[in-house]
């Protein structure tokens, strides 16, 4: 709803030479936008908008948050990228620190994240309800089944609760998680692959019985 045109803003969001001043590139610049309510003059230019959002980004990353990210072995943009995956895995705020802990455990062990939301993002088909083996073979830097580590940038603009969940991730030994078979939105967590398979089979059984493709 600003006077500046959509096209003007899109040019800046895709112009790596411009984004360098903020320390971002076209793949990760979405991480600069922290969800909140902001007030602008209607005649704000695209450049002024970008600079204002970077100022808000800097304000969000307080010394305390920066230290917490460092303690997790993450830069701010890496923390937001991981938070975007957590954000797409669950709407249950109480589970977010546990899920973040699983992914941090995987990162530290050099295991692929194998995060279904990154595959959906890579496919650019957000109607997918069930990620299958064929989907996980897509050639994309966002496919965390194929590539080790975090994707090039966030797959969404994560809620502040998801960012804070990464910064305050639970410390545990879980390496796997799977949606509960009751479709409550909660998850079963497992330390071993054998445990995880048991949970996964229960969930897949319910998907099949409910004809969820």
PDB file of C-alpha atoms in Angstrom, residues 75-199:
ATOM      1  CA  UNK A  75      24.754 -16.529  12.592  1.00  0.00           C
ATOM      2  CA  UNK A  76      21.555 -14.451  12.785  1.00  0.00           C
ATOM      3  CA  UNK A  77      20.518 -15.331   9.231  1.00  0.00           C
ATOM      4  CA  UNK A  78      21.251 -19.020   9.877  1.00  0.00           C
ATOM      5  CA  UNK A  79      19.094 -18.840  12.990  1.00  0.00           C
ATOM      6  CA  UNK A  80      16.250 -17.310  10.971  1.00  0.00           C
ATOM      7  CA  UNK A  81      16.661 -19.897   8.221  1.00  0.00           C
ATOM      8  CA  UNK A  82      16.388 -22.705  10.766  1.00  0.00           C
ATOM      9  CA  UNK A  83      13.471 -20.894  12.425  1.00  0.00           C
ATOM     10  CA  UNK A  84      11.656 -20.836   9.085  1.00  0.00           C
ATOM     11  CA  UNK A  85      11.844 -24.639   8.947  1.00  0.00           C
ATOM     12  CA  UNK A  86      10.643 -24.952  12.540  1.00  0.00           C
ATOM     13  CA  UNK A  87       7.831 -22.523  11.719  1.00  0.00           C
ATOM     14  CA  UNK A  88       6.638 -24.736   8.865  1.00  0.00           C
ATOM     15  CA  UNK A  89       6.907 -27.924  10.917  1.00  0.00           C
ATOM     16  CA  UNK A  90       4.457 -26.944  13.647  1.00  0.00           C
ATOM     17  CA  UNK A  91       1.931 -24.387  14.845  1.00  0.00           C
ATOM     18  CA  UNK A  92       2.379 -25.617  18.408  1.00  0.00           C
ATOM     19  CA  UNK A  93       4.601 -23.055  20.117  1.00  0.00           C
ATOM     20  CA  UNK A  94       5.265 -25.408  23.030  1.00  0.00           C
ATOM     21  CA  UNK A  95       6.954 -27.897  20.663  1.00  0.00           C
ATOM     22  CA  UNK A  96       9.072 -25.428  18.706  1.00  0.00           C
ATOM     23  CA  UNK A  97      12.119 -25.491  21.056  1.00  0.00           C
ATOM     24  CA  UNK A  98      12.121 -29.315  20.961  1.00  0.00           C
ATOM     25  CA  UNK A  99      11.945 -29.426  17.157  1.00  0.00           C
ATOM     26  CA  UNK A 100      14.668 -26.786  16.943  1.00  0.00           C
ATOM     27  CA  UNK A 101      16.768 -28.988  19.225  1.00  0.00           C
ATOM     28  CA  UNK A 102      16.349 -31.958  16.884  1.00  0.00           C
ATOM     29  CA  UNK A 103      17.588 -29.972  13.914  1.00  0.00           C
ATOM     30  CA  UNK A 104      20.508 -28.535  15.877  1.00  0.00           C
ATOM     31  CA  UNK A 105      21.472 -32.070  16.934  1.00  0.00           C
ATOM     32  CA  UNK A 106      21.447 -33.097  13.264  1.00  0.00           C
ATOM     33  CA  UNK A 107      23.487 -30.091  12.179  1.00  0.00           C
ATOM     34  CA  UNK A 108      26.120 -30.793  14.812  1.00  0.00           C
ATOM     35  CA  UNK A 109      26.413 -34.428  13.732  1.00  0.00           C
ATOM     36  CA  UNK A 110      26.634 -33.545  10.050  1.00  0.00           C
ATOM     37  CA  UNK A 111      23.374 -35.343   9.287  1.00  0.00           C
ATOM     38  CA  UNK A 112      20.973 -34.095   6.613  1.00  0.00           C
ATOM     39  CA  UNK A 113      18.058 -32.194   8.149  1.00  0.00           C
ATOM     40  CA  UNK A 114      15.554 -34.164   6.035  1.00  0.00           C
ATOM     41  CA  UNK A 115      12.958 -31.459   6.599  1.00  0.00           C
ATOM     42  CA  UNK A 116       9.805 -31.993   4.550  1.00  0.00           C
ATOM     43  CA  UNK A 117       8.947 -28.264   4.409  1.00  0.00           C
ATOM     44  CA  UNK A 118      12.169 -27.567   2.509  1.00  0.00           C
ATOM     45  CA  UNK A 119      11.186 -30.146  -0.091  1.00  0.00           C
ATOM     46  CA  UNK A 120       7.768 -28.530  -0.506  1.00  0.00           C
ATOM     47  CA  UNK A 121       9.530 -25.169  -0.939  1.00  0.00           C
ATOM     48  CA  UNK A 122      11.867 -26.675  -3.521  1.00  0.00           C
ATOM     49  CA  UNK A 123       8.915 -28.167  -5.417  1.00  0.00           C
ATOM     50  CA  UNK A 124       7.085 -24.794  -5.358  1.00  0.00           C
ATOM     51  CA  UNK A 125       3.897 -26.765  -4.862  1.00  0.00           C
ATOM     52  CA  UNK A 126       2.394 -25.698  -1.551  1.00  0.00           C
ATOM     53  CA  UNK A 127      -0.626 -27.932  -2.023  1.00  0.00           C
ATOM     54  CA  UNK A 128       1.478 -31.007  -1.198  1.00  0.00           C
ATOM     55  CA  UNK A 129       0.090 -32.646   1.945  1.00  0.00           C
ATOM     56  CA  UNK A 130       2.276 -35.736   1.927  1.00  0.00           C
ATOM     57  CA  UNK A 131       5.954 -35.693   0.980  1.00  0.00           C
ATOM     58  CA  UNK A 132       6.901 -38.934  -0.753  1.00  0.00           C
ATOM     59  CA  UNK A 133      10.252 -40.466  -1.739  1.00  0.00           C
ATOM     60  CA  UNK A 134       9.979 -39.116  -5.270  1.00  0.00           C
ATOM     61  CA  UNK A 135       9.693 -35.566  -3.922  1.00  0.00           C
ATOM     62  CA  UNK A 136      12.843 -35.952  -1.824  1.00  0.00           C
ATOM     63  CA  UNK A 137      14.978 -36.527  -4.910  1.00  0.00           C
ATOM     64  CA  UNK A 138      14.378 -33.108  -6.458  1.00  0.00           C
ATOM     65  CA  UNK A 139      17.581 -31.365  -7.547  1.00  0.00           C
ATOM     66  CA  UNK A 140      17.501 -28.173  -5.504  1.00  0.00           C
ATOM     67  CA  UNK A 141      19.764 -26.502  -2.925  1.00  0.00           C
ATOM     68  CA  UNK A 142      16.646 -26.347  -0.736  1.00  0.00           C
ATOM     69  CA  UNK A 143      16.280 -30.139  -0.662  1.00  0.00           C
ATOM     70  CA  UNK A 144      17.605 -31.020   2.792  1.00  0.00           C
ATOM     71  CA  UNK A 145      17.259 -34.724   2.055  1.00  0.00           C
ATOM     72  CA  UNK A 146      20.021 -34.423  -0.536  1.00  0.00           C
ATOM     73  CA  UNK A 147      22.112 -31.556   0.829  1.00  0.00           C
ATOM     74  CA  UNK A 148      23.835 -31.399   4.215  1.00  0.00           C
ATOM     75  CA  UNK A 149      23.280 -28.297   6.313  1.00  0.00           C
ATOM     76  CA  UNK A 150      20.865 -25.405   6.050  1.00  0.00           C
ATOM     77  CA  UNK A 151      19.265 -24.293   2.787  1.00  0.00           C
ATOM     78  CA  UNK A 152      20.481 -21.042   1.125  1.00  0.00           C
ATOM     79  CA  UNK A 153      17.893 -18.952   2.947  1.00  0.00           C
ATOM     80  CA  UNK A 154      14.575 -18.953   4.808  1.00  0.00           C
ATOM     81  CA  UNK A 155      11.642 -20.843   3.306  1.00  0.00           C
ATOM     82  CA  UNK A 156       9.169 -18.433   4.919  1.00  0.00           C
ATOM     83  CA  UNK A 157       9.126 -15.401   7.181  1.00  0.00           C
ATOM     84  CA  UNK A 158       9.160 -17.139  10.580  1.00  0.00           C
ATOM     85  CA  UNK A 159       7.200 -15.924  13.571  1.00  0.00           C
ATOM     86  CA  UNK A 160       9.206 -14.374  16.383  1.00  0.00           C
ATOM     87  CA  UNK A 161       8.237 -17.395  18.494  1.00  0.00           C
ATOM     88  CA  UNK A 162      10.043 -19.652  16.014  1.00  0.00           C
ATOM     89  CA  UNK A 163      13.188 -17.516  16.049  1.00  0.00           C
ATOM     90  CA  UNK A 164      13.199 -17.482  19.836  1.00  0.00           C
ATOM     91  CA  UNK A 165      12.656 -21.264  19.821  1.00  0.00           C
ATOM     92  CA  UNK A 166      15.901 -21.699  17.880  1.00  0.00           C
ATOM     93  CA  UNK A 167      17.780 -19.325  20.157  1.00  0.00           C
ATOM     94  CA  UNK A 168      16.402 -21.132  23.225  1.00  0.00           C
ATOM     95  CA  UNK A 169      16.289 -24.630  21.767  1.00  0.00           C
ATOM     96  CA  UNK A 170      15.759 -27.545  24.126  1.00  0.00           C
ATOM     97  CA  UNK A 171      18.792 -29.658  24.940  1.00  0.00           C
ATOM     98  CA  UNK A 172      17.977 -33.332  24.453  1.00  0.00           C
ATOM     99  CA  UNK A 173      19.095 -36.425  22.537  1.00  0.00           C
ATOM    100  CA  UNK A 174      16.234 -36.622  20.066  1.00  0.00           C
ATOM    101  CA  UNK A 175      17.327 -37.065  16.452  1.00  0.00           C
ATOM    102  CA  UNK A 176      13.939 -37.728  14.852  1.00  0.00           C
ATOM    103  CA  UNK A 177      10.342 -36.608  15.077  1.00  0.00           C
ATOM    104  CA  UNK A 178       7.119 -37.498  13.314  1.00  0.00           C
ATOM    105  CA  UNK A 179       3.615 -36.060  13.413  1.00  0.00           C
ATOM    106  CA  UNK A 180       1.332 -37.856  15.842  1.00  0.00           C
ATOM    107  CA  UNK A 181      -1.166 -40.208  14.292  1.00  0.00           C
ATOM    108  CA  UNK A 182      -4.092 -38.406  15.963  1.00  0.00           C
ATOM    109  CA  UNK A 183      -3.536 -35.369  13.664  1.00  0.00           C
ATOM    110  CA  UNK A 184      -3.402 -33.142  16.743  1.00  0.00           C
ATOM    111  CA  UNK A 185      -0.520 -31.157  15.279  1.00  0.00           C
ATOM    112  CA  UNK A 186       1.844 -32.491  17.921  1.00  0.00           C
ATOM    113  CA  UNK A 187       4.775 -34.827  17.322  1.00  0.00           C
ATOM    114  CA  UNK A 188       6.385 -38.007  18.611  1.00  0.00           C
ATOM    115  CA  UNK A 189      10.120 -37.610  19.257  1.00  0.00           C
ATOM    116  CA  UNK A 190      12.688 -40.392  19.076  1.00  0.00           C
ATOM    117  CA  UNK A 191      16.361 -40.857  19.864  1.00  0.00           C
ATOM    118  CA  UNK A 192      16.825 -43.866  17.576  1.00  0.00           C
ATOM    119  CA  UNK A 193      15.797 -44.593  14.001  1.00  0.00           C
ATOM    120  CA  UNK A 194      14.047 -47.774  15.170  1.00  0.00           C
ATOM    121  CA  UNK A 195      11.824 -45.760  17.522  1.00  0.00           C
ATOM    122  CA  UNK A 196      11.165 -43.252  14.783  1.00  0.00           C
ATOM    123  CA  UNK A 197      10.085 -45.965  12.330  1.00  0.00           C
ATOM    124  CA  UNK A 198       7.480 -47.198  14.779  1.00  0.00           C
ATOM    125  CA  UNK A 199       5.992 -43.727  15.076  1.00  0.00           C
TER     126      UNK A 199
END
